[in-house]
Tab-separated table of C-alpha atoms in Angstrom:
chain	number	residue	atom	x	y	z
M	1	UNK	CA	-1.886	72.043	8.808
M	2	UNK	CA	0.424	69.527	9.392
M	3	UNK	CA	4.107	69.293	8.485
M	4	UNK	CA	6.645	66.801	8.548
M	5	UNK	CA	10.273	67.946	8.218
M	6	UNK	CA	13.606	65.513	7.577
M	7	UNK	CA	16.485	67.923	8.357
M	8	UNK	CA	19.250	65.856	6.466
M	9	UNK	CA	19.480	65.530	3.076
M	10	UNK	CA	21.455	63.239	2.879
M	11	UNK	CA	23.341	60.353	4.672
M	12	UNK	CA	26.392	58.325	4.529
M	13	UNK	CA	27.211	55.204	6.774
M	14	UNK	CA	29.564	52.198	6.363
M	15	UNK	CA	28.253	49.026	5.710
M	16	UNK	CA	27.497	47.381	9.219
M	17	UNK	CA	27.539	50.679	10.964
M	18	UNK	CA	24.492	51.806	12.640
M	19	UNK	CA	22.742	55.370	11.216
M	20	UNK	CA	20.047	57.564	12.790
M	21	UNK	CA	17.831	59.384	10.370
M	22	UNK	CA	15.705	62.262	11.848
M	23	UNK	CA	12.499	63.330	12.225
M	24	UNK	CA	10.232	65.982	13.298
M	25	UNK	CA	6.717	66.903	12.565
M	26	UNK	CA	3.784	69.467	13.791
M	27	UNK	CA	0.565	68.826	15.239
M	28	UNK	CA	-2.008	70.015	17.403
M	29	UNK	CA	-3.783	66.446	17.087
M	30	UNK	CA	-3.304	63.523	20.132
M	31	UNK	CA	-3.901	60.367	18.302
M	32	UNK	CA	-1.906	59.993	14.811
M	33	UNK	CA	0.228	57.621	13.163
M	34	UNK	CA	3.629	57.994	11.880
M	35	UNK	CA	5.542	56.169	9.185
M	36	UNK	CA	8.928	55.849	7.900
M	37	UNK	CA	9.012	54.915	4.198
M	38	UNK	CA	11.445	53.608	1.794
M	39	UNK	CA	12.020	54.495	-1.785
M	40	UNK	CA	15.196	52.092	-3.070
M	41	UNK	CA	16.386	53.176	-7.006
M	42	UNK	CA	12.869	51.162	-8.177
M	43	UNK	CA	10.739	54.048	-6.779
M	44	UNK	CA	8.733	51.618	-5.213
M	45	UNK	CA	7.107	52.669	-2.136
M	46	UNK	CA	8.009	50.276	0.957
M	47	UNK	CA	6.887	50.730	4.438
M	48	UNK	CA	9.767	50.102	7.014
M	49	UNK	CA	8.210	50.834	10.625
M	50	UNK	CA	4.987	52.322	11.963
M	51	UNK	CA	4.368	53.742	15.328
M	52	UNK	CA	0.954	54.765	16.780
M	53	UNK	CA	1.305	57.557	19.133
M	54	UNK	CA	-0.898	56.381	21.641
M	55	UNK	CA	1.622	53.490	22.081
M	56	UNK	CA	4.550	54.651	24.374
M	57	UNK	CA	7.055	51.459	23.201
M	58	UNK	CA	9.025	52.314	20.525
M	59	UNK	CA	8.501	50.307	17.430
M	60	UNK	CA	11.200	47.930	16.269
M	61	UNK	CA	11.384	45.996	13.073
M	62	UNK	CA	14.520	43.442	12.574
M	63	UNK	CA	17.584	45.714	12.330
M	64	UNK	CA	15.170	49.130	12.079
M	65	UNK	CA	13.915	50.889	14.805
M	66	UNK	CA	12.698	54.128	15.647
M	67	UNK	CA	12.575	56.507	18.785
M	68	UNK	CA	9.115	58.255	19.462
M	69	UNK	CA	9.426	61.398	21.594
M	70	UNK	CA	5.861	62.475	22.019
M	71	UNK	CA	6.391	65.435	23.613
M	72	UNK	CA	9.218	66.526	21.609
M	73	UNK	CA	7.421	65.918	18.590
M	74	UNK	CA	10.220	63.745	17.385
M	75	UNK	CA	10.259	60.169	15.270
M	76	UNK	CA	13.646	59.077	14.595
M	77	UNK	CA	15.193	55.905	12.591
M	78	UNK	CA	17.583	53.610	13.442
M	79	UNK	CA	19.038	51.366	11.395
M	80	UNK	CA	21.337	48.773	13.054
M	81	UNK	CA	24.278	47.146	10.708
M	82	UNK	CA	23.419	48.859	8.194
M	83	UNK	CA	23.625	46.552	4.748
M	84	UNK	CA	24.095	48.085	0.910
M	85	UNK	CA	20.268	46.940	0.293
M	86	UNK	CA	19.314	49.853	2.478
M	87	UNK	CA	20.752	52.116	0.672
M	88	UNK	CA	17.782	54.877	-0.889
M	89	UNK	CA	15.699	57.675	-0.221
M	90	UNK	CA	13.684	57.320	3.287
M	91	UNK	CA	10.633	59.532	3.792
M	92	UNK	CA	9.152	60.173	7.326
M	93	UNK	CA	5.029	60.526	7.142
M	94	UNK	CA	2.216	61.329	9.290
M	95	UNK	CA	-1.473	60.371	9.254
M	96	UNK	CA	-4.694	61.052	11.455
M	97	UNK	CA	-7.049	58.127	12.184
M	98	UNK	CA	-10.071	58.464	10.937
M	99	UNK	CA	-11.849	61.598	10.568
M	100	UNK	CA	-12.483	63.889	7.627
M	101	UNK	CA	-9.228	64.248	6.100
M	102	UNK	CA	-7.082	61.768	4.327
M	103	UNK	CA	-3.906	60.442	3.382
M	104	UNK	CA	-0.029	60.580	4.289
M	105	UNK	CA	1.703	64.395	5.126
M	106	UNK	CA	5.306	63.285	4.112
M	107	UNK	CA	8.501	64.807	4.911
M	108	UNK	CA	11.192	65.692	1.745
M	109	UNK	CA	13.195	62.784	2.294
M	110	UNK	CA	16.656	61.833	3.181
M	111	UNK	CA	18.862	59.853	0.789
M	112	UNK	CA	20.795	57.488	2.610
M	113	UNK	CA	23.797	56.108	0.840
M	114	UNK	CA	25.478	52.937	2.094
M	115	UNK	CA	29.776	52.921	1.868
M	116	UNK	CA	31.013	49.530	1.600
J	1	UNK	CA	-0.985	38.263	-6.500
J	2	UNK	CA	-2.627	41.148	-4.935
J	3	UNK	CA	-1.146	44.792	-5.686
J	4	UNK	CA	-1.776	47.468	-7.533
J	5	UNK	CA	-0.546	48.575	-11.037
J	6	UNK	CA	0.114	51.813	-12.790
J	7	UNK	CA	0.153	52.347	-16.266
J	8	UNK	CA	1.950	53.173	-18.396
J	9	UNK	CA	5.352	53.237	-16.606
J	10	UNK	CA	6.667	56.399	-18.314
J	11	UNK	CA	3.885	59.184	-20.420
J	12	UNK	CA	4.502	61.403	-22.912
J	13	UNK	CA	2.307	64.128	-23.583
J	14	UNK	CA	2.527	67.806	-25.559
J	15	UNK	CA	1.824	70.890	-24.245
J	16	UNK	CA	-2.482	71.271	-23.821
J	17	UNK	CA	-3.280	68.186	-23.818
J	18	UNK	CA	-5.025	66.002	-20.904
J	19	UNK	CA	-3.686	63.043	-20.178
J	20	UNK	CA	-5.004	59.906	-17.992
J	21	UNK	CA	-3.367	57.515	-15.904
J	22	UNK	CA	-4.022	54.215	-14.747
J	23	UNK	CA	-4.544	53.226	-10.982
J	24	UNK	CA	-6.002	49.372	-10.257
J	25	UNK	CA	-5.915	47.364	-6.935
J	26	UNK	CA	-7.063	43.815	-6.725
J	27	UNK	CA	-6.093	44.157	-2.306
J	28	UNK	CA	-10.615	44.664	-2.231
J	29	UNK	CA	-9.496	48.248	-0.461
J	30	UNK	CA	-11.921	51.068	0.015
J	31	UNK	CA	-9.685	54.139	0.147
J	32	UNK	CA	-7.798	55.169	-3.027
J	33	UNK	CA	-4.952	57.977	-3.435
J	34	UNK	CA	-2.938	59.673	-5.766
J	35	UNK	CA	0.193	61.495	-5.188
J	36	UNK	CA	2.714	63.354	-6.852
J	37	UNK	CA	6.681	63.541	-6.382
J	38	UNK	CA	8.541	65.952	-7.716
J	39	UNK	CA	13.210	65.913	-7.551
J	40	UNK	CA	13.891	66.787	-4.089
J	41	UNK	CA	10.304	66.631	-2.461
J	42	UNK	CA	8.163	64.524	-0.600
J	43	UNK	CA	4.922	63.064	-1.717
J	44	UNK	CA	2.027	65.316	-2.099
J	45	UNK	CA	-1.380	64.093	-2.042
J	46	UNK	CA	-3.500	65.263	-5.011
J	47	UNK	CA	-7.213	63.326	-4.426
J	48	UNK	CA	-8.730	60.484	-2.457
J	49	UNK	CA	-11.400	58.375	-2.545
J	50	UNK	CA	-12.790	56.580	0.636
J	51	UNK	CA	-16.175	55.168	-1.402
J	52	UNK	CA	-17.277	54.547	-4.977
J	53	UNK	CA	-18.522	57.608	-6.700
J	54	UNK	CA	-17.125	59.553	-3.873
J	55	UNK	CA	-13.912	61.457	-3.879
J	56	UNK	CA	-12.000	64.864	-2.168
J	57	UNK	CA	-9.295	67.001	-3.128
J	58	UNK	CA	-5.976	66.866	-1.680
J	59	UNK	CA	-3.558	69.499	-1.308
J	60	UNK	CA	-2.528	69.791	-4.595
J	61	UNK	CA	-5.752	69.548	-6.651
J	62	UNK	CA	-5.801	72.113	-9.259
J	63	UNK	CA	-5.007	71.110	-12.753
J	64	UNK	CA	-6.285	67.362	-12.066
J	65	UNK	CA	-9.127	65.180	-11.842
J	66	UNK	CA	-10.727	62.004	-11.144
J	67	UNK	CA	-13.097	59.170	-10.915
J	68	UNK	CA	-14.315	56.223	-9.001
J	69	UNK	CA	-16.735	54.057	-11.006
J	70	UNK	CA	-15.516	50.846	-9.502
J	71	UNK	CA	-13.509	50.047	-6.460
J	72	UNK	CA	-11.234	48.838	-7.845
J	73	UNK	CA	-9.785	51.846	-10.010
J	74	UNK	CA	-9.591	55.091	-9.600
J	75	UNK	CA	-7.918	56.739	-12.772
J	76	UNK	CA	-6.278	60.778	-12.418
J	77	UNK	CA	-6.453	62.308	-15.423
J	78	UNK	CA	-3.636	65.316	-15.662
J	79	UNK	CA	-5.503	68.309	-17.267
J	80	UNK	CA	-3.946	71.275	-19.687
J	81	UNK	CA	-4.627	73.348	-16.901
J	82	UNK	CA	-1.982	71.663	-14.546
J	83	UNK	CA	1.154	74.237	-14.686
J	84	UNK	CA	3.720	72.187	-14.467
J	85	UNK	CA	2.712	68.479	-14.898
J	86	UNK	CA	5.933	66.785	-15.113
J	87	UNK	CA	6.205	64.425	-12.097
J	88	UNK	CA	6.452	60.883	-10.515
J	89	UNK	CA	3.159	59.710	-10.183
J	90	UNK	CA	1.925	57.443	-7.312
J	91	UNK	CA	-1.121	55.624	-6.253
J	92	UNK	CA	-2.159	54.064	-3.378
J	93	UNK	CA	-5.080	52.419	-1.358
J	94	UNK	CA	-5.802	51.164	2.123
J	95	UNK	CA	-8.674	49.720	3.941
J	96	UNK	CA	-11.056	52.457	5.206
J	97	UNK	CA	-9.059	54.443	7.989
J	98	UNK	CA	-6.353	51.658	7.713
J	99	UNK	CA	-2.887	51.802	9.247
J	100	UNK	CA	-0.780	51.322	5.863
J	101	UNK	CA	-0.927	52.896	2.110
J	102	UNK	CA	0.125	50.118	-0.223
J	103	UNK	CA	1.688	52.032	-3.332
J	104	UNK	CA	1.871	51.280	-6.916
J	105	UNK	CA	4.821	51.509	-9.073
J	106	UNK	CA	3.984	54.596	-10.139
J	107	UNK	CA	3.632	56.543	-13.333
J	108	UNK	CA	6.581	59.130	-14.704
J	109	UNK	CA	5.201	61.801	-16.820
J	110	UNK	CA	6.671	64.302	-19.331
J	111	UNK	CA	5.870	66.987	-21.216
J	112	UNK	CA	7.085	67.828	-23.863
């Protein structure tokens, strides 16, 4: 089975400062997606970044980007002057294409809190 | 607008009884998920549905069911068998196989 783990809790950056959440997941499969997710105080679900693994250039979204270490079975995110609107709980998650089974393996989360 | 709703926002229910919740998307997606977050955890997936009248279990499946009459809901219904029911409730949907899961607002459950 596949797992996803987020090794930090929690996180605290000052506004405009840059953060790095991590990371890691298991699989024995060659072609998969990964996501990083954001849950602000709402609890609304909001997709941040997306990287398919067959792609080799990291993704990059505005001030978020993440780096995708294939072999090290690593997905990290970068957030780049960091603003108070970022501030909530972001979830790593992992999906196959296609295939039998469905839906998102997510990681626990890390709660990032913004310091102005 | 296209989305999806949950309802209600926040459920009530007593010990033993089953309890439904709402899931609809108006986004004309095939797949259709439920999850459930609980303080200090991830989401879990609980069922999907890639097809009307078609559905599988997730990883947490015991203690719920559901239904796909129409594409465009797919309602969980929270059983008295389900242990401890209390939870954050989300649904989701994608096109078949899609890249992204486009979540609903999401359901809190009690009971008392």
């Amino acid at each position: 089975a596949q797992t996803v783990t987020q090794s930090q809790p929690e996180m605290s950056v000052q506004e405009a400062e840059t953060v790095t959440l991590s990371c890691t997941y298991d699989t024995s499969e060659s072609d998969y997606y990964l996501f990083w997710y954001k849950q602000p105080p709402s609890r609304q679900m909001i997709l941040v970044i997306r990287q398919e693994a067959y792609k080799q250039q990291n993704a990059t979204e505005n001030r978020f980007s993440v780096n995708f270490q294939k072999a090290a079975k690593s997905f990290s995110l970068k957030i780049s002057d960091s603003q108070l609107g970022d501030a909530a709980m972001y979830f790593c998650a992992y999906r196959i294409p296609g295939g039998g089974a469905d839906g998102l393996t997510f990681g626990k989360g890390t709660h990032l809190i913004i310091q102005p | 607008d296209g989305g999806i709703t949950q309802s209600p926002k926040y459920l009530f229910r007593k010990e033993g009884q089953n309890v439904t919740l709402s899931c609809e998307q108006n986004l004309n997606h095939d797949a259709m998920y439920w999850y459930r977050q609980d303080p200090g955890q991830g989401l879990r997936l609980i069922y999907y549905s890639q097809i009307v009248n078609d559905f599988q279990k997730g990883d947490i499946a015991e203690g719920y069911s559901v239904s796909r009459e129409k594409k465009e809901s797919f309602p969980l219904t929270v059983t008295s068998a389900q242990k401890n029911p209390t939870a954050f409730y989300l649904c989701a949907s994608s096109v078949i196989h899609g890249y992204e899961q486009f979540f609903g607002p999401g359901t809190r459950l009690t009971v008392l």
